[in-house]
Amino acid sequence: YTQFEYSGLRVLPAETSTTGSVDVVLTVANVGDRFGEEVVQLYVRDPISSVATPEIQLRGYRKVGLASGEEKQVRFSVGPEDLKLLDQEMNWIVEPGEFQILVGHSSRDIRLRGAIKVLE
């Protein structure tokens, strides 16, 4: 019964190791005229991997209650558990490369995009 806007996506740091983690920070604002609760969802996409992976994967969500005109900062931590895949030898690994960070109301309503570069 209200509307939300997402802005200011930051990935800190933008580069990490296969064992490191990053923070994903954004702002959600209630631009409608009444109180509302939004479920902010974080997805990760690995566009180039050695094995087939899902198109996008839900890796976190936060429920945020906001009064009309209010805004809040939302923070997620993305680590090796969020980036790992099962390789051809059936081992869980994090492959180096670029991972896309997608944030939105749902998987069909992505509002912000960023990236993490994973180094060996």
mmCIF file with all atom_site columns, C-alpha atoms in Angstrom:
data_model
loop_
_atom_site.group_PDB
_atom_site.id
_atom_site.type_symbol
_atom_site.label_atom_id
_atom_site.label_alt_id
_atom_site.label_comp_id
_atom_site.label_asym_id
_atom_site.label_entity_id
_atom_site.label_seq_id
_atom_site.pdbx_PDB_ins_code
_atom_site.Cartn_x
_atom_site.Cartn_y
_atom_site.Cartn_z
_atom_site.occupancy
_atom_site.B_iso_or_equiv
_atom_site.pdbx_formal_charge
_atom_site.auth_seq_id
_atom_site.auth_comp_id
_atom_site.auth_asym_id
_atom_site.auth_atom_id
_atom_site.pdbx_PDB_model_num
ATOM 1   C CA . TYR A 1 1   ? 0.000  0.000   0.000   1.00 0.00 ? 1   TYR A CA 1
ATOM 2   C CA . THR A 1 2   ? 3.038  2.201   -0.378  1.00 0.00 ? 2   THR A CA 1
ATOM 3   C CA . GLN A 1 3   ? 6.059  2.513   -2.664  1.00 0.00 ? 3   GLN A CA 1
ATOM 4   C CA . PHE A 1 4   ? 9.747  1.991   -2.038  1.00 0.00 ? 4   PHE A CA 1
ATOM 5   C CA . GLU A 1 5   ? 12.819 3.287   -3.845  1.00 0.00 ? 5   GLU A CA 1
ATOM 6   C CA . TYR A 1 6   ? 16.262 1.693   -3.701  1.00 0.00 ? 6   TYR A CA 1
ATOM 7   C CA . SER A 1 7   ? 19.475 3.704   -4.143  1.00 0.00 ? 7   SER A CA 1
ATOM 8   C CA . GLY A 1 8   ? 23.164 3.995   -3.360  1.00 0.00 ? 8   GLY A CA 1
ATOM 9   C CA . LEU A 1 9   ? 24.345 0.408   -3.825  1.00 0.00 ? 9   LEU A CA 1
ATOM 10  C CA . ARG A 1 10  ? 27.939 -0.046  -2.663  1.00 0.00 ? 10  ARG A CA 1
ATOM 11  C CA . VAL A 1 11  ? 30.070 -3.198  -2.545  1.00 0.00 ? 11  VAL A CA 1
ATOM 12  C CA . LEU A 1 12  ? 32.862 -2.799  0.027   1.00 0.00 ? 12  LEU A CA 1
ATOM 13  C CA . PRO A 1 13  ? 35.512 -3.746  -0.939  1.00 0.00 ? 13  PRO A CA 1
ATOM 14  C CA . ALA A 1 14  ? 34.846 -4.353  -4.626  1.00 0.00 ? 14  ALA A CA 1
ATOM 15  C CA . GLU A 1 15  ? 37.582 -7.030  -4.723  1.00 0.00 ? 15  GLU A CA 1
ATOM 16  C CA . THR A 1 16  ? 38.169 -9.952  -2.388  1.00 0.00 ? 16  THR A CA 1
ATOM 17  C CA . SER A 1 17  ? 39.905 -13.330 -2.222  1.00 0.00 ? 17  SER A CA 1
ATOM 18  C CA . THR A 1 18  ? 38.203 -16.717 -2.535  1.00 0.00 ? 18  THR A CA 1
ATOM 19  C CA . THR A 1 19  ? 38.139 -16.875 1.277   1.00 0.00 ? 19  THR A CA 1
ATOM 20  C CA . GLY A 1 20  ? 37.198 -13.233 1.905   1.00 0.00 ? 20  GLY A CA 1
ATOM 21  C CA . SER A 1 21  ? 33.887 -11.451 2.279   1.00 0.00 ? 21  SER A CA 1
ATOM 22  C CA . VAL A 1 22  ? 32.387 -8.119  1.279   1.00 0.00 ? 22  VAL A CA 1
ATOM 23  C CA . ASP A 1 23  ? 29.586 -5.883  2.547   1.00 0.00 ? 23  ASP A CA 1
ATOM 24  C CA . VAL A 1 24  ? 26.740 -4.862  0.269   1.00 0.00 ? 24  VAL A CA 1
ATOM 25  C CA . VAL A 1 25  ? 25.134 -1.613  1.434   1.00 0.00 ? 25  VAL A CA 1
ATOM 26  C CA . LEU A 1 26  ? 22.138 0.245   0.002   1.00 0.00 ? 26  LEU A CA 1
ATOM 27  C CA . THR A 1 27  ? 19.406 2.673   1.002   1.00 0.00 ? 27  THR A CA 1
ATOM 28  C CA . VAL A 1 28  ? 15.680 1.916   0.902   1.00 0.00 ? 28  VAL A CA 1
ATOM 29  C CA . ALA A 1 29  ? 13.201 4.804   1.119   1.00 0.00 ? 29  ALA A CA 1
ATOM 30  C CA . ASN A 1 30  ? 9.434  4.791   1.590   1.00 0.00 ? 30  ASN A CA 1
ATOM 31  C CA . VAL A 1 31  ? 8.205  7.303   -1.003  1.00 0.00 ? 31  VAL A CA 1
ATOM 32  C CA . GLY A 1 32  ? 4.522  6.548   -0.426  1.00 0.00 ? 32  GLY A CA 1
ATOM 33  C CA . ASP A 1 33  ? 2.101  8.219   1.966   1.00 0.00 ? 33  ASP A CA 1
ATOM 34  C CA . ARG A 1 34  ? 1.793  5.502   4.621   1.00 0.00 ? 34  ARG A CA 1
ATOM 35  C CA . PHE A 1 35  ? 3.867  3.079   6.713   1.00 0.00 ? 35  PHE A CA 1
ATOM 36  C CA . GLY A 1 36  ? 4.998  -0.073  4.939   1.00 0.00 ? 36  GLY A CA 1
ATOM 37  C CA . GLU A 1 37  ? 7.293  -3.061  5.226   1.00 0.00 ? 37  GLU A CA 1
ATOM 38  C CA . GLU A 1 38  ? 9.608  -4.039  2.393   1.00 0.00 ? 38  GLU A CA 1
ATOM 39  C CA . VAL A 1 39  ? 11.523 -7.305  2.042   1.00 0.00 ? 39  VAL A CA 1
ATOM 40  C CA . VAL A 1 40  ? 14.843 -6.376  0.415   1.00 0.00 ? 40  VAL A CA 1
ATOM 41  C CA . GLN A 1 41  ? 16.319 -9.386  -1.386  1.00 0.00 ? 41  GLN A CA 1
ATOM 42  C CA . LEU A 1 42  ? 19.951 -10.003 -2.342  1.00 0.00 ? 42  LEU A CA 1
ATOM 43  C CA . TYR A 1 43  ? 20.803 -12.292 -5.268  1.00 0.00 ? 43  TYR A CA 1
ATOM 44  C CA . VAL A 1 44  ? 24.153 -13.460 -6.635  1.00 0.00 ? 44  VAL A CA 1
ATOM 45  C CA . ARG A 1 45  ? 24.813 -14.420 -10.248 1.00 0.00 ? 45  ARG A CA 1
ATOM 46  C CA . ASP A 1 46  ? 27.933 -16.173 -11.534 1.00 0.00 ? 46  ASP A CA 1
ATOM 47  C CA . PRO A 1 47  ? 27.888 -15.447 -15.288 1.00 0.00 ? 47  PRO A CA 1
ATOM 48  C CA . ILE A 1 48  ? 30.986 -17.537 -16.098 1.00 0.00 ? 48  ILE A CA 1
ATOM 49  C CA . SER A 1 49  ? 31.638 -20.748 -14.178 1.00 0.00 ? 49  SER A CA 1
ATOM 50  C CA . SER A 1 50  ? 33.239 -24.105 -14.930 1.00 0.00 ? 50  SER A CA 1
ATOM 51  C CA . VAL A 1 51  ? 29.938 -25.947 -14.311 1.00 0.00 ? 51  VAL A CA 1
ATOM 52  C CA . ALA A 1 52  ? 26.290 -25.045 -14.832 1.00 0.00 ? 52  ALA A CA 1
ATOM 53  C CA . THR A 1 53  ? 24.860 -22.947 -12.001 1.00 0.00 ? 53  THR A CA 1
ATOM 54  C CA . PRO A 1 54  ? 21.430 -21.412 -11.394 1.00 0.00 ? 54  PRO A CA 1
ATOM 55  C CA . GLU A 1 55  ? 20.755 -18.162 -13.260 1.00 0.00 ? 55  GLU A CA 1
ATOM 56  C CA . ILE A 1 56  ? 20.549 -16.246 -9.964  1.00 0.00 ? 56  ILE A CA 1
ATOM 57  C CA . GLN A 1 57  ? 20.559 -17.395 -6.342  1.00 0.00 ? 57  GLN A CA 1
ATOM 58  C CA . LEU A 1 58  ? 18.892 -15.756 -3.338  1.00 0.00 ? 58  LEU A CA 1
ATOM 59  C CA . ARG A 1 59  ? 21.620 -15.160 -0.776  1.00 0.00 ? 59  ARG A CA 1
ATOM 60  C CA . GLY A 1 60  ? 19.925 -12.928 1.778   1.00 0.00 ? 60  GLY A CA 1
ATOM 61  C CA . TYR A 1 61  ? 16.936 -10.822 2.665   1.00 0.00 ? 61  TYR A CA 1
ATOM 62  C CA . ARG A 1 62  ? 15.999 -8.160  5.204   1.00 0.00 ? 62  ARG A CA 1
ATOM 63  C CA . LYS A 1 63  ? 12.533 -7.000  6.248   1.00 0.00 ? 63  LYS A CA 1
ATOM 64  C CA . VAL A 1 64  ? 12.505 -3.232  6.704   1.00 0.00 ? 64  VAL A CA 1
ATOM 65  C CA . GLY A 1 65  ? 9.626  -1.235  8.224   1.00 0.00 ? 65  GLY A CA 1
ATOM 66  C CA . LEU A 1 66  ? 9.523  2.402   7.110   1.00 0.00 ? 66  LEU A CA 1
ATOM 67  C CA . ALA A 1 67  ? 7.236  5.328   7.875   1.00 0.00 ? 67  ALA A CA 1
ATOM 68  C CA . SER A 1 68  ? 6.202  7.599   5.020   1.00 0.00 ? 68  SER A CA 1
ATOM 69  C CA . GLY A 1 69  ? 9.260  9.611   3.919   1.00 0.00 ? 69  GLY A CA 1
ATOM 70  C CA . GLU A 1 70  ? 11.663 7.517   6.006   1.00 0.00 ? 70  GLU A CA 1
ATOM 71  C CA . GLU A 1 71  ? 14.773 5.829   4.623   1.00 0.00 ? 71  GLU A CA 1
ATOM 72  C CA . LYS A 1 72  ? 17.107 3.226   6.084   1.00 0.00 ? 72  LYS A CA 1
ATOM 73  C CA . GLN A 1 73  ? 20.446 1.735   5.195   1.00 0.00 ? 73  GLN A CA 1
ATOM 74  C CA . VAL A 1 74  ? 20.388 -2.029  4.595   1.00 0.00 ? 74  VAL A CA 1
ATOM 75  C CA . ARG A 1 75  ? 23.565 -4.114  4.873   1.00 0.00 ? 75  ARG A CA 1
ATOM 76  C CA . PHE A 1 76  ? 24.348 -7.653  3.735   1.00 0.00 ? 76  PHE A CA 1
ATOM 77  C CA . SER A 1 77  ? 27.562 -9.649  4.101   1.00 0.00 ? 77  SER A CA 1
ATOM 78  C CA . VAL A 1 78  ? 28.571 -11.822 1.134   1.00 0.00 ? 78  VAL A CA 1
ATOM 79  C CA . GLY A 1 79  ? 31.213 -14.459 1.816   1.00 0.00 ? 79  GLY A CA 1
ATOM 80  C CA . PRO A 1 80  ? 32.553 -17.736 0.456   1.00 0.00 ? 80  PRO A CA 1
ATOM 81  C CA . GLU A 1 81  ? 29.389 -19.632 1.470   1.00 0.00 ? 81  GLU A CA 1
ATOM 82  C CA . ASP A 1 82  ? 27.394 -17.345 -0.840  1.00 0.00 ? 82  ASP A CA 1
ATOM 83  C CA . LEU A 1 83  ? 29.740 -17.752 -3.816  1.00 0.00 ? 83  LEU A CA 1
ATOM 84  C CA . LYS A 1 84  ? 30.658 -21.441 -3.703  1.00 0.00 ? 84  LYS A CA 1
ATOM 85  C CA . LEU A 1 85  ? 29.712 -24.082 -6.249  1.00 0.00 ? 85  LEU A CA 1
ATOM 86  C CA . LEU A 1 86  ? 30.062 -27.832 -6.547  1.00 0.00 ? 86  LEU A CA 1
ATOM 87  C CA . ASP A 1 87  ? 32.780 -28.490 -9.144  1.00 0.00 ? 87  ASP A CA 1
ATOM 88  C CA . GLN A 1 88  ? 33.139 -31.479 -11.490 1.00 0.00 ? 88  GLN A CA 1
ATOM 89  C CA . GLU A 1 89  ? 35.022 -33.461 -8.807  1.00 0.00 ? 89  GLU A CA 1
ATOM 90  C CA . MET A 1 90  ? 32.168 -32.800 -6.333  1.00 0.00 ? 90  MET A CA 1
ATOM 91  C CA . ASN A 1 91  ? 34.187 -30.341 -4.225  1.00 0.00 ? 91  ASN A CA 1
ATOM 92  C CA . TRP A 1 92  ? 32.766 -27.073 -2.897  1.00 0.00 ? 92  TRP A CA 1
ATOM 93  C CA . ILE A 1 93  ? 34.927 -24.247 -4.246  1.00 0.00 ? 93  ILE A CA 1
ATOM 94  C CA . VAL A 1 94  ? 34.828 -20.516 -4.920  1.00 0.00 ? 94  VAL A CA 1
ATOM 95  C CA . GLU A 1 95  ? 36.066 -19.795 -8.423  1.00 0.00 ? 95  GLU A CA 1
ATOM 96  C CA . PRO A 1 96  ? 37.891 -16.551 -9.146  1.00 0.00 ? 96  PRO A CA 1
ATOM 97  C CA . GLY A 1 97  ? 36.085 -14.103 -11.410 1.00 0.00 ? 97  GLY A CA 1
ATOM 98  C CA . GLU A 1 98  ? 33.316 -11.540 -11.367 1.00 0.00 ? 98  GLU A CA 1
ATOM 99  C CA . PHE A 1 99  ? 30.040 -12.167 -9.568  1.00 0.00 ? 99  PHE A CA 1
ATOM 100 C CA . GLN A 1 100 ? 27.031 -9.953  -10.119 1.00 0.00 ? 100 GLN A CA 1
ATOM 101 C CA . ILE A 1 101 ? 25.150 -8.591  -7.122  1.00 0.00 ? 101 ILE A CA 1
ATOM 102 C CA . LEU A 1 102 ? 21.426 -8.016  -7.694  1.00 0.00 ? 102 LEU A CA 1
ATOM 103 C CA . VAL A 1 103 ? 19.154 -6.333  -5.140  1.00 0.00 ? 103 VAL A CA 1
ATOM 104 C CA . GLY A 1 104 ? 15.421 -5.845  -5.356  1.00 0.00 ? 104 GLY A CA 1
ATOM 105 C CA . HIS A 1 105 ? 11.882 -6.566  -4.258  1.00 0.00 ? 105 HIS A CA 1
ATOM 106 C CA . SER A 1 106 ? 11.960 -10.006 -5.943  1.00 0.00 ? 106 SER A CA 1
ATOM 107 C CA . SER A 1 107 ? 13.905 -11.961 -8.563  1.00 0.00 ? 107 SER A CA 1
ATOM 108 C CA . ARG A 1 108 ? 11.653 -10.376 -11.197 1.00 0.00 ? 108 ARG A CA 1
ATOM 109 C CA . ASP A 1 109 ? 11.967 -6.872  -9.761  1.00 0.00 ? 109 ASP A CA 1
ATOM 110 C CA . ILE A 1 110 ? 15.696 -6.140  -9.496  1.00 0.00 ? 110 ILE A CA 1
ATOM 111 C CA . ARG A 1 111 ? 16.289 -2.484  -8.600  1.00 0.00 ? 111 ARG A CA 1
ATOM 112 C CA . LEU A 1 112 ? 20.087 -2.255  -8.168  1.00 0.00 ? 112 LEU A CA 1
ATOM 113 C CA . ARG A 1 113 ? 23.100 -4.040  -9.641  1.00 0.00 ? 113 ARG A CA 1
ATOM 114 C CA . GLY A 1 114 ? 26.731 -4.259  -8.619  1.00 0.00 ? 114 GLY A CA 1
ATOM 115 C CA . ALA A 1 115 ? 29.685 -6.633  -8.828  1.00 0.00 ? 115 ALA A CA 1
ATOM 116 C CA . ILE A 1 116 ? 32.325 -8.411  -6.766  1.00 0.00 ? 116 ILE A CA 1
ATOM 117 C CA . LYS A 1 117 ? 35.656 -9.373  -8.272  1.00 0.00 ? 117 LYS A CA 1
ATOM 118 C CA . VAL A 1 118 ? 37.073 -12.510 -6.646  1.00 0.00 ? 118 VAL A CA 1
ATOM 119 C CA . LEU A 1 119 ? 40.843 -12.902 -6.955  1.00 0.00 ? 119 LEU A CA 1
ATOM 120 C CA . GLU A 1 120 ? 42.832 -16.118 -6.507  1.00 0.00 ? 120 GLU A CA 1
#
